[in-house]
Short mmCIF file of C-alpha atoms and ligand atoms in Angstrom, two decimals:
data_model
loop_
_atom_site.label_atom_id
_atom_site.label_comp_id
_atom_site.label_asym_id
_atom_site.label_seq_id
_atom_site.Cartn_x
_atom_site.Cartn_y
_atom_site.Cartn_z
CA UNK A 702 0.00 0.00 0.00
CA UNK A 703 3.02 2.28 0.87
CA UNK A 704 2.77 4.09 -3.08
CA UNK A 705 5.21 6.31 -4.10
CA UNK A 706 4.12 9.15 -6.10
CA UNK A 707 5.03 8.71 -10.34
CA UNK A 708 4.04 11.90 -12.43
CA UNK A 709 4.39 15.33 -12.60
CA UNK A 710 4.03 17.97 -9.51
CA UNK A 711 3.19 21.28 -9.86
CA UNK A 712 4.76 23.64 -7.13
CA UNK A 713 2.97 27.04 -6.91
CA UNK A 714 4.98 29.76 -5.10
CA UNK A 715 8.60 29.33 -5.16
CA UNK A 716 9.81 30.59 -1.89
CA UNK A 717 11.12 29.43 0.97
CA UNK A 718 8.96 26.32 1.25
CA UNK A 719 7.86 25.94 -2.34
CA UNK A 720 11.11 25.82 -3.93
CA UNK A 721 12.99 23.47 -1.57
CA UNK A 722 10.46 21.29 -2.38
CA UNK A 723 10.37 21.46 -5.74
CA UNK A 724 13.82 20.98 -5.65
CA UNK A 725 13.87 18.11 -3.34
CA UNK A 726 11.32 16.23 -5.74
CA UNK A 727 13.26 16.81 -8.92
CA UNK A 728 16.64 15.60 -7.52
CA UNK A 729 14.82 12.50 -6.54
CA UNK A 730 13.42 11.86 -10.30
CA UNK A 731 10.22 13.40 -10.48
CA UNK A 732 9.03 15.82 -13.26
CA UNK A 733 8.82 19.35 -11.40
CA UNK A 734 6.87 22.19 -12.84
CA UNK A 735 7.65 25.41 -10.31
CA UNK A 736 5.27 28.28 -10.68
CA UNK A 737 5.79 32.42 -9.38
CA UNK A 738 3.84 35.09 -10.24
CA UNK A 739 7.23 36.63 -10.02
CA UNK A 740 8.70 36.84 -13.21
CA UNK A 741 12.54 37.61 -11.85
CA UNK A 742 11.56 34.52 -9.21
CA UNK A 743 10.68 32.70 -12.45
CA UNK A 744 13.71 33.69 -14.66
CA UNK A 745 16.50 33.18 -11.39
CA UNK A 746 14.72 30.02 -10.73
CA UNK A 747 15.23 28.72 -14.27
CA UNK A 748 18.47 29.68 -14.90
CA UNK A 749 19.35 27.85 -11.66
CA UNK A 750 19.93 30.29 -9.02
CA UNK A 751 18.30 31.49 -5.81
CA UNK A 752 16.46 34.19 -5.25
CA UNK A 753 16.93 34.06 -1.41
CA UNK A 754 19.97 32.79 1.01
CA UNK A 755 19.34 29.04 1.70
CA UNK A 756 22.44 26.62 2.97
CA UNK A 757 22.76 23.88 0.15
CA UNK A 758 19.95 24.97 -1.70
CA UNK A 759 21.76 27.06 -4.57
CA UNK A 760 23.61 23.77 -5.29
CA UNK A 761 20.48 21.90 -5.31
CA UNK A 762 18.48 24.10 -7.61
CA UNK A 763 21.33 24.59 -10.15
CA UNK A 764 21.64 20.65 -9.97
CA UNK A 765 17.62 19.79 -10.96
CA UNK A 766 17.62 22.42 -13.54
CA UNK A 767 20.53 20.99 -15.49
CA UNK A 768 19.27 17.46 -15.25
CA UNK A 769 15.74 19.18 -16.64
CA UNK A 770 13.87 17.95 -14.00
CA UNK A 771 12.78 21.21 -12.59
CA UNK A 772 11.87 23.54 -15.00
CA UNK A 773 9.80 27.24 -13.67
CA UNK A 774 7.22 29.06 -15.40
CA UNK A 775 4.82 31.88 -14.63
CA UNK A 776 1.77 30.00 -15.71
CA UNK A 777 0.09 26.52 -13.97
CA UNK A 778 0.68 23.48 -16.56
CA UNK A 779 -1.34 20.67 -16.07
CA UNK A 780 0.04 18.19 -13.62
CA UNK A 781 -0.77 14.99 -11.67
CA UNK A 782 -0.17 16.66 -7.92
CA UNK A 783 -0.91 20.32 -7.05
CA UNK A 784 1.22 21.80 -4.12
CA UNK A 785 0.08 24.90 -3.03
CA UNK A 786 3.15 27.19 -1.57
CA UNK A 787 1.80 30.58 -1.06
CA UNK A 788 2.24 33.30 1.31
CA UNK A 789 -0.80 33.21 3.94
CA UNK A 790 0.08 36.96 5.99
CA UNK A 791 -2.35 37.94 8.38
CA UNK A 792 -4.76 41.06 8.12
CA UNK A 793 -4.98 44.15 10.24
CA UNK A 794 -7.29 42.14 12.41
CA UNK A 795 -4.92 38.95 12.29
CA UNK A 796 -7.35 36.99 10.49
CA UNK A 797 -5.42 35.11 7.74
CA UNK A 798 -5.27 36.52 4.26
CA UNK A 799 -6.06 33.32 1.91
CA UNK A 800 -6.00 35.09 -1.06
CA UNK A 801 -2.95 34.12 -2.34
CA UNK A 802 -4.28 30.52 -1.65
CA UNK A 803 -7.21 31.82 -3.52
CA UNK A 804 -5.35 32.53 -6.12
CA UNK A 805 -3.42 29.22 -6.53
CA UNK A 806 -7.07 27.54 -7.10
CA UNK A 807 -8.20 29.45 -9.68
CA UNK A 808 -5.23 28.86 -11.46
CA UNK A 809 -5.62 25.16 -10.87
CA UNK A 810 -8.97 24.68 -11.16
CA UNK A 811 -9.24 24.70 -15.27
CA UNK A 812 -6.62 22.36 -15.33
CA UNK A 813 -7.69 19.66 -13.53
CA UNK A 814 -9.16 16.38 -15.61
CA UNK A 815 -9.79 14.06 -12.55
CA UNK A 816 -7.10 11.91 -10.70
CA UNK A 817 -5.11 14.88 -9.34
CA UNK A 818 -4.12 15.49 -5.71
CA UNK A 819 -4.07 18.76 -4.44
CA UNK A 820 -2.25 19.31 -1.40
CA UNK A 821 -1.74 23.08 0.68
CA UNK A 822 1.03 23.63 2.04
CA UNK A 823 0.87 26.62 3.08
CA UNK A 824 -0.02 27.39 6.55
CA UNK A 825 -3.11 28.23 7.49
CA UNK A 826 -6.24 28.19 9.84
CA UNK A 827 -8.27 24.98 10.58
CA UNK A 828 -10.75 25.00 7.68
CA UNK A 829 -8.55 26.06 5.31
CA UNK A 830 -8.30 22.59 3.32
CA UNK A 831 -12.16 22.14 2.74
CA UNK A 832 -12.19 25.49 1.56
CA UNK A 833 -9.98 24.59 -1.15
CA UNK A 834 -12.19 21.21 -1.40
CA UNK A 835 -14.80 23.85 -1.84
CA UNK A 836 -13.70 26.72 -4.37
CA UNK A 837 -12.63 23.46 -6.48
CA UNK A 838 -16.20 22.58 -6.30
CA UNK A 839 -17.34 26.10 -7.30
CA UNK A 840 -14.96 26.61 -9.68
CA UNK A 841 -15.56 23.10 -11.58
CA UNK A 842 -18.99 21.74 -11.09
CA UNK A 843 -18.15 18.96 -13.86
CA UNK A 844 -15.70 17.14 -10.78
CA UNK A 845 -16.34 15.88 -7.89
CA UNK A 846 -14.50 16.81 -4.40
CA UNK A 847 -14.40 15.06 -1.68
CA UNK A 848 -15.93 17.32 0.62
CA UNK A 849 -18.89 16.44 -1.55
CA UNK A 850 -19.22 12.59 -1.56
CA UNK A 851 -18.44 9.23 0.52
CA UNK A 852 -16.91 7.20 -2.45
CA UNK A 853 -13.98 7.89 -4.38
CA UNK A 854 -13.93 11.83 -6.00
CA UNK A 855 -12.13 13.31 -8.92
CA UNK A 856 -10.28 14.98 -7.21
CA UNK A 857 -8.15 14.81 -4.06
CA UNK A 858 -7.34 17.36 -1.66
CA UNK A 859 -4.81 17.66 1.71
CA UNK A 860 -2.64 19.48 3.58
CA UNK A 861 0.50 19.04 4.28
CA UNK A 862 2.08 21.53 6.62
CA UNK A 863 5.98 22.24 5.95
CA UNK A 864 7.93 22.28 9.46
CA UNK A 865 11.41 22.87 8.11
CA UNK A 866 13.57 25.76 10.09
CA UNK A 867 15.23 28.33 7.85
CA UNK A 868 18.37 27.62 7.84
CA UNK A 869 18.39 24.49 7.76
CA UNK A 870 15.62 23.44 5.21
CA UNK A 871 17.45 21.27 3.06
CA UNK A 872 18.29 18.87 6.14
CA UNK A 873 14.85 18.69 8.00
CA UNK A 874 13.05 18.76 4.67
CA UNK A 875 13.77 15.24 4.42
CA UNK A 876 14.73 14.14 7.79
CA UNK A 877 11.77 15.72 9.85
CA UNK A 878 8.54 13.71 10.64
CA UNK A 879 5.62 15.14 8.46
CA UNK A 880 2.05 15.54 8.92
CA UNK A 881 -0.29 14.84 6.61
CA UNK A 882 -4.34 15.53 6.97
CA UNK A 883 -6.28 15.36 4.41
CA UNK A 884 -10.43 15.78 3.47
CA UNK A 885 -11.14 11.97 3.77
CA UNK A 886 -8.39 9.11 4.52
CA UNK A 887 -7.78 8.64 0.99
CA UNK A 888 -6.79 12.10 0.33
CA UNK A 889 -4.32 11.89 2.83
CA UNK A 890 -2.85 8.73 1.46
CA UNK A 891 -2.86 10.21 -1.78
CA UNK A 892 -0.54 13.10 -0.44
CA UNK A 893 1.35 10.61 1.50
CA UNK A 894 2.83 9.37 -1.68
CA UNK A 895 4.44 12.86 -2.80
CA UNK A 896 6.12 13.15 0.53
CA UNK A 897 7.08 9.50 0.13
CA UNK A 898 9.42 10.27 -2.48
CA UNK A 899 11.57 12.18 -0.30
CA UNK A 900 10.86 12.08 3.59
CA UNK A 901 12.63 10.34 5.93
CA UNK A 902 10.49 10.70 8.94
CA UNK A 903 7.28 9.34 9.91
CA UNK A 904 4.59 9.98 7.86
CA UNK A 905 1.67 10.94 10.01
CA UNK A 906 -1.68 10.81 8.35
CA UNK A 907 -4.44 12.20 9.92
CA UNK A 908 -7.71 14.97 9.35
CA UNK A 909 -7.17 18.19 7.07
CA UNK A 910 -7.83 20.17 10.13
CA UNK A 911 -6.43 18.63 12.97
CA UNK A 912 -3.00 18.95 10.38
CA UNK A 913 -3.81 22.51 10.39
CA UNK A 914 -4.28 22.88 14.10
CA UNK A 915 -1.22 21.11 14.98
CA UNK A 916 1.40 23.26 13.11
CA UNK A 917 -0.34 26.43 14.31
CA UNK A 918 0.42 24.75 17.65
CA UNK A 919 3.91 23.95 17.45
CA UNK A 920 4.58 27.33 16.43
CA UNK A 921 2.59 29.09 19.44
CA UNK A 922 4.08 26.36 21.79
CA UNK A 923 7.61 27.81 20.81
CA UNK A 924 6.34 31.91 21.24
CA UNK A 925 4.93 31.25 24.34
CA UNK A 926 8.26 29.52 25.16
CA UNK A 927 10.21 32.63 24.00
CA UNK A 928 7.60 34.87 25.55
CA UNK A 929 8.10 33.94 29.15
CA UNK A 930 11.93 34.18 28.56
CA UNK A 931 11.65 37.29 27.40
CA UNK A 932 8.89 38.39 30.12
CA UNK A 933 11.52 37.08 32.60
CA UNK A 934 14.53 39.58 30.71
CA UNK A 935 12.13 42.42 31.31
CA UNK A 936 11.62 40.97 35.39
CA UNK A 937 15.40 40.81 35.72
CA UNK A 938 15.92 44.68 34.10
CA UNK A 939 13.69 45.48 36.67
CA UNK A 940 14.77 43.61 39.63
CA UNK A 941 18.86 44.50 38.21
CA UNK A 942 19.30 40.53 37.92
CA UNK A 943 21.11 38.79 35.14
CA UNK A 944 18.15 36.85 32.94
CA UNK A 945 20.96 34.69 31.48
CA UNK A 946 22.10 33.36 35.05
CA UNK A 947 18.94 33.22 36.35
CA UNK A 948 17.59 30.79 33.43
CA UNK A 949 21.01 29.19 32.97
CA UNK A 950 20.70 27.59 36.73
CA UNK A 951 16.35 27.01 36.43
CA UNK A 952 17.38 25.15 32.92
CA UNK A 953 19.41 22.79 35.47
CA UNK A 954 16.59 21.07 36.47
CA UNK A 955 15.89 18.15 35.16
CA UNK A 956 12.23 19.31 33.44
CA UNK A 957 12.62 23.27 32.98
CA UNK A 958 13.92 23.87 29.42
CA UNK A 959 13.53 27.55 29.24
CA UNK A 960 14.64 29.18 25.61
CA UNK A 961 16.50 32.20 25.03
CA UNK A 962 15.37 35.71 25.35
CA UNK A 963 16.36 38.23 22.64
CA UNK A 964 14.98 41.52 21.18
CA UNK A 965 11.59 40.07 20.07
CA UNK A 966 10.26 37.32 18.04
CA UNK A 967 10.35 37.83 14.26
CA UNK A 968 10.58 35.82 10.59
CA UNK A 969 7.06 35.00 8.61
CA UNK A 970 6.47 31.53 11.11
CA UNK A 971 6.53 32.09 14.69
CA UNK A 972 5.48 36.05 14.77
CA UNK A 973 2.57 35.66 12.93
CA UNK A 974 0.81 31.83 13.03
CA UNK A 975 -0.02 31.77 16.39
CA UNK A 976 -2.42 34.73 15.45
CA UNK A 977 -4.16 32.62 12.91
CA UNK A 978 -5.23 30.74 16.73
CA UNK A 979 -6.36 33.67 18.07
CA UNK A 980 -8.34 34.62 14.89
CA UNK A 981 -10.02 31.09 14.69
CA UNK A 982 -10.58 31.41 18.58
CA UNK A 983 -10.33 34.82 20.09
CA UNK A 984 -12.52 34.12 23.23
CA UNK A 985 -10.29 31.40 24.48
CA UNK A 986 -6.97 31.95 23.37
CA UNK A 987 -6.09 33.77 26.12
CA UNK A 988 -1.81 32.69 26.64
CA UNK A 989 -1.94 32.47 22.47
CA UNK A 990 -2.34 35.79 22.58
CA UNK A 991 -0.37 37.16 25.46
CA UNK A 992 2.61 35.77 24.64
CA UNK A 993 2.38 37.52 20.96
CA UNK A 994 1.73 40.82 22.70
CA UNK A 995 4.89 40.01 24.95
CA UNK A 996 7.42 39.50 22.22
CA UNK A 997 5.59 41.82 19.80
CA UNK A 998 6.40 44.89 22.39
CA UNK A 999 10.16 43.21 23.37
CA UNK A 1000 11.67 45.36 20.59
CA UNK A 1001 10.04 48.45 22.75
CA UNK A 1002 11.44 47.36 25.06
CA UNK A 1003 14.97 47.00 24.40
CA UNK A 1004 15.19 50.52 22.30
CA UNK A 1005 13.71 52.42 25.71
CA UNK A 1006 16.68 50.50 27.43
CA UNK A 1007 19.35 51.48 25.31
CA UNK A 1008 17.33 54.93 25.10
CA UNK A 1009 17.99 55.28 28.70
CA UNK A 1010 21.93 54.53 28.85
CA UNK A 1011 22.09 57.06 26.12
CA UNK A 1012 21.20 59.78 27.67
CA UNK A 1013 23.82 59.00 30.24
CA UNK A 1014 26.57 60.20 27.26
CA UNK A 1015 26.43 64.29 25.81
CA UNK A 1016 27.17 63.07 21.90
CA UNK A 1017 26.67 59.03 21.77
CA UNK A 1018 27.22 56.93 18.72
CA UNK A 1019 25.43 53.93 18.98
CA UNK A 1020 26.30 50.70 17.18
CA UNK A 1021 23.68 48.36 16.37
CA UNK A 1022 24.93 44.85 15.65
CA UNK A 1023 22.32 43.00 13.82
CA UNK A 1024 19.08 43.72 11.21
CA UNK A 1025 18.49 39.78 10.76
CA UNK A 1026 15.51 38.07 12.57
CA UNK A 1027 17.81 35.60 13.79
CA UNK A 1028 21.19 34.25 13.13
CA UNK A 1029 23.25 33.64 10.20
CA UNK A 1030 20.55 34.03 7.64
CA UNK A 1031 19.89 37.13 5.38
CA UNK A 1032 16.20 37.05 5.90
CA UNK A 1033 14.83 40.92 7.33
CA UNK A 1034 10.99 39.92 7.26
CA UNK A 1035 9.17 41.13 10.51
CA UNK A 1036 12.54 41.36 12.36
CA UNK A 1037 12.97 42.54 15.68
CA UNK A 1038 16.29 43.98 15.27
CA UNK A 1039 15.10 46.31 13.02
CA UNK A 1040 11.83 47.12 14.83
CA UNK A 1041 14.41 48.53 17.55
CA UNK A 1042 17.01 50.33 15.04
CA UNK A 1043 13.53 52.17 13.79
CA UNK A 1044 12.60 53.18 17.07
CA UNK A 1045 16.18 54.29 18.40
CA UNK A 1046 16.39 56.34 15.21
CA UNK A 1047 12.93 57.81 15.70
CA UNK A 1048 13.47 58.56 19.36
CA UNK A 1049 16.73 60.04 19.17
CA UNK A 1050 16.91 62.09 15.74
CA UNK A 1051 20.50 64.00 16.52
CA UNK A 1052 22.17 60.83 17.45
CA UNK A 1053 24.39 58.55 14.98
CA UNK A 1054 23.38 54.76 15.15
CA UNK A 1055 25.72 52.46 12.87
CA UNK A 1056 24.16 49.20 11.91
CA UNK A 1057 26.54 45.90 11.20
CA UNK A 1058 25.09 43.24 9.06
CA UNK A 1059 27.23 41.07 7.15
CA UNK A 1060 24.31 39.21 5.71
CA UNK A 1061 22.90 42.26 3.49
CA UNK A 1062 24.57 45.36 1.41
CA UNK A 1063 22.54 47.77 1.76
CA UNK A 1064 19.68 48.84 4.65
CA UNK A 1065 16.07 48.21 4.05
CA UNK A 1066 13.98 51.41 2.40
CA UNK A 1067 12.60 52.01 5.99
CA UNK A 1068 16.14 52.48 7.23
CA UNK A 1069 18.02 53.87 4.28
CA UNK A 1070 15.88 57.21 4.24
CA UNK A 1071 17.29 58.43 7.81
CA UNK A 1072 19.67 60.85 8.02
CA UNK A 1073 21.21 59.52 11.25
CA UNK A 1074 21.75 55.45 10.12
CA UNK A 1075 24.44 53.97 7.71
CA UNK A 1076 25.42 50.61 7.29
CA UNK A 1077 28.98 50.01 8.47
CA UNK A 1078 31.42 47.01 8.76
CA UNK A 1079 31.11 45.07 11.93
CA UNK A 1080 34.48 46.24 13.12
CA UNK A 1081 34.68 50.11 12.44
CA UNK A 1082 30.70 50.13 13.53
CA UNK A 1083 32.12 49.05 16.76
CA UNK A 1084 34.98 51.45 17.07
CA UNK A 1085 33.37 54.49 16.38
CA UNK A 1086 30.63 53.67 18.97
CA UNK A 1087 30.23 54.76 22.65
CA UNK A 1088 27.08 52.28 23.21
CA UNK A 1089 27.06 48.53 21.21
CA UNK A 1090 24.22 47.21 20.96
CA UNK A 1091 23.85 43.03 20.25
CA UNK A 1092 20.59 42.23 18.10
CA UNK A 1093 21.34 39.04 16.34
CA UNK A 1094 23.45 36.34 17.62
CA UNK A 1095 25.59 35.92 13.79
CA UNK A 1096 28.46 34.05 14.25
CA UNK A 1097 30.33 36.71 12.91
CA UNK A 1098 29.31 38.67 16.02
CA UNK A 1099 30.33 36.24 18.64
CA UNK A 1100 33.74 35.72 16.98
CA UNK A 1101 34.65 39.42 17.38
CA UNK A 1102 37.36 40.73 18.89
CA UNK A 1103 36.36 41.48 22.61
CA UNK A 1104 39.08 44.39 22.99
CA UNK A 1105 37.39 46.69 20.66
CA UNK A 1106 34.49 46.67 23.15
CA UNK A 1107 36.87 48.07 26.05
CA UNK A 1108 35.71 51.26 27.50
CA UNK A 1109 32.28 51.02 25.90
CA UNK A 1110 28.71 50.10 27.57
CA UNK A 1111 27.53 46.95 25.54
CA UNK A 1112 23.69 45.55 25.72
CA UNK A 1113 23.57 42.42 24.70
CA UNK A 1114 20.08 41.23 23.79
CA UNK A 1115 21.28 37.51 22.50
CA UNK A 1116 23.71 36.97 25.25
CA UNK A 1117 26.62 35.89 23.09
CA UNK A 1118 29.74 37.58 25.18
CA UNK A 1119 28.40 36.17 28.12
N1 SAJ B 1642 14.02 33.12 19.12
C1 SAJ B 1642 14.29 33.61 20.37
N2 SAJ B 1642 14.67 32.73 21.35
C2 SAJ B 1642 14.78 31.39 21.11
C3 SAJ B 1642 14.49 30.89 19.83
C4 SAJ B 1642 14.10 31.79 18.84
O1 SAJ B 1642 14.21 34.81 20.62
O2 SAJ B 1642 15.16 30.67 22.05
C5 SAJ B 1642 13.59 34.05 18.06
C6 SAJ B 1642 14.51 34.07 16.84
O3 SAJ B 1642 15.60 34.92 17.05
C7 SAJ B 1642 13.56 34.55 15.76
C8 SAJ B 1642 12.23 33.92 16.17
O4 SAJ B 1642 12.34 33.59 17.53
O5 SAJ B 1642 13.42 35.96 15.78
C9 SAJ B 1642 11.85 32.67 15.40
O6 SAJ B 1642 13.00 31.87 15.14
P1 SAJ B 1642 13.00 30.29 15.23
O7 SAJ B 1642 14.34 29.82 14.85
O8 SAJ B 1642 12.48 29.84 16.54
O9 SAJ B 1642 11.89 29.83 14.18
P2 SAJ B 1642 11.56 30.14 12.65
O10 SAJ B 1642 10.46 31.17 12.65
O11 SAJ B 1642 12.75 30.44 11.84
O12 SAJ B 1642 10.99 28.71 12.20
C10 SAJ B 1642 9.86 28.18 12.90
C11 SAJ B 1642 10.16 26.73 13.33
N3 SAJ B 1642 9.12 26.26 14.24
C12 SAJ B 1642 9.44 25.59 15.40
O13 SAJ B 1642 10.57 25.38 15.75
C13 SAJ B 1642 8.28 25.11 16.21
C14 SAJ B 1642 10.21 25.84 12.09
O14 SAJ B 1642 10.38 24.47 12.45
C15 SAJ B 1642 8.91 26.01 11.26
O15 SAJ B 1642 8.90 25.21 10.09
C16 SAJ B 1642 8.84 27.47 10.85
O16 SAJ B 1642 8.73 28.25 12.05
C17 SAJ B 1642 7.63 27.66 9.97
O17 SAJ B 1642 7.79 27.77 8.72
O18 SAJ B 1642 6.50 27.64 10.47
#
């Protein structure tokens, strides 16, 4: 019974999660069609390189191109399996945005002519799946979906929720346990055999929306984690105590496993699913929520801090070590570090604030228009600084030369030169 999937995926939205696993497919053999409604995404993709920093993944995608086994294209082909890919952000009112996923079905709708699988991957709120089931249903009367019927349908629909951590995608893309729910049992067997090609772990079939539920959960489970670490760096500012002694000796027990604190949560995952919760249940998801408010106001936080030993210095040059939203990656998206960098600037207009970040060349657009922020090398950032301030934990950082810091009050919000 244990199938393994034989014909041609489609892979709509090739970004962090759809074009790994496009990738990962077409080195294993299978036919992969990647679609963007990027066109640059489209053209770097098919020429072989990235459009984003991934470890091992340039490599990869130059590798399935030349064996023509991934090819990219800005229009859906027809194709045996369907993975949907797409950006799900959250609105103003942290409800999820499906449009994008909206999108993906009308685009795959006309092409289906009964047999396919169509799995989303993208993450999203329980309910999400049958909707798909659904707009299939509207969109092609002719099929049938198997939110419609007890036998077999025309068409097959799951999810499949990615759980891979930046940075390390390539690796847990195949070795991680996966999770796959789907409408009825067969749809989730269905799916099973696309992940089959590839995965290592366990596959776990279960329901379309108990798949959704669970990797909304693992994600909130690690924010509220991360929010009572950094509830307990705010307790120690207050009560002068060292938060990285204080959880260093409580993580010595044999069942406290406290994370690290830092200058707020950030990235697309963990700063912004656990709201898709508190959007399905806003009466009841009481922690959910707390702990997003907590790490959503850490940045504050942190900038009033360094705010405050400023004004102990007449002309201050602050160094800001950091823009990442967390270490050795290039990715910016909903980052902390520069949620603080904003606020410093904002706060104190006449002072100069030097930003390290040996991940990017240039700032981002809501940096690069003030006056009083440049992007500097890590070491003369440091130098010509009076405060240094530690927002991402790069490598790079920890490896620095500790007697350029002599003589100059450092706040360091990822506790590397502990
Ligand atoms: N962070 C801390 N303290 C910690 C750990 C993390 O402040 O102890 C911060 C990071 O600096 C970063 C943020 O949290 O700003 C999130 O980083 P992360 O490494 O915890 O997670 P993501 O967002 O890169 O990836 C997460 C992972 N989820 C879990 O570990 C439960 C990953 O496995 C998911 O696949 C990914 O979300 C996703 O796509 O949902």
């Amino acid at each position: 019974m244990n199938h393994r999937f034989d014909g041609r995926v489609a892979v709509l939205g090739l970004g962090y999660i759809g074009l790994p696993t496009a990738v990962v497919l077409a080195t294993r053999g299978v036919d992969v069609v990647g679609v963007d409604v990027n066109p640059a995404t489209v053209e770097a993709v098919a020429q072989g390189r990235l459009p984003f920093v991934e470890p091992d993944l340039a490599t990869a995608v130059s590798g399935a191109v030349a064996m023509g086994k991934l090819t990219a294209t800005t229009e859906t082909p027809e194709a045996d399996a369907y993975v949907i890919a797409v950006p799900t952000p959250f609105n103003p009112d942290h409800t999820a945005d499906l449009s994008f996923v909206r999108m993906a079905v009308e685009q795959i709708a006309p092409r289906l002519r009964g047999g396919e699988v169509v799995v989303l991957e993208s993450t999203s709120p329980p309910g999400t799946t049958a909707r798909v089931s659904e707009w299939l249903a509207e969109l092609r009367p002719d099929l049938t979906l198997p939110h419609e019927i007890q036998g077999v349908p025309d068409v097959h629909v799951a999810h499949g929720p990615e759980r891979v951590l930046p940075g390390r995608i390539m690796i847990e893309m195949v070795t991680n346990d996966r999770v796959v729910g789907g409408i009825t049992r067969r749809c989730a067997e269905r799916a099973a055999e696309i992940y089959r090609v590839f995965c290592q772990g366990e596959l776990l079939l279960s329901d379309a929306s108990s798949a959704e539920m669970a990797k909304l959960v693992e994600n909130a489970y690690r924010d509220v984690n991360i929010a009572f670490a950094n509830e307990l760096s705010v307790i120690s500012d207050e009560l002068h105590l060292d938060v990285w002694e204080v959880i260093r000796l409580a993580n010595r027990h044999p069942r406290v496993n406290i994370l690290t604190p830092g200058p707020g949560v950030g990235g697309h995952c963990i700063a912004v699913d656990p709201w898709f919760i508190v959007g399905s249940a806003p009466g009841t998801s009481r922690l959910i929520r707390a702990a997003r408010e907590i790490n959503d106001g850490k940045p504050h936080h942190v900038a009033q801090q360094v705010v405050n030993t400023a004004a102990r210095f007449r002309d201050p040059t602050i160094a800001c070590l950091g823009m990442a939203y967390k270490a050795n990656i290039d990715d910016l998206r909903e980052s902390p570090a520069v949620e603080v960098i904003e606020t410093l600037s904002d706060t104190l207009p006449e002072v100069e604030i030097a930003v390290a970040e040996p991940y990017v060349n240039s700032l981002p657009e809501k940096l690069a228009q003030r006056s009083n922020v440049s992007l500097q090398r890590t070491a003369s950032a440091v130098e010509r600084s009076d405060i240094v301030v530690v927002l991402v934990d790069h490598d790079q950082f920890r490896s620095l030369n500790r007697s350029l810091l002599a003589g100059k009050v450092v706040y360091d919000t990822r506790g590397i030169w502990r």
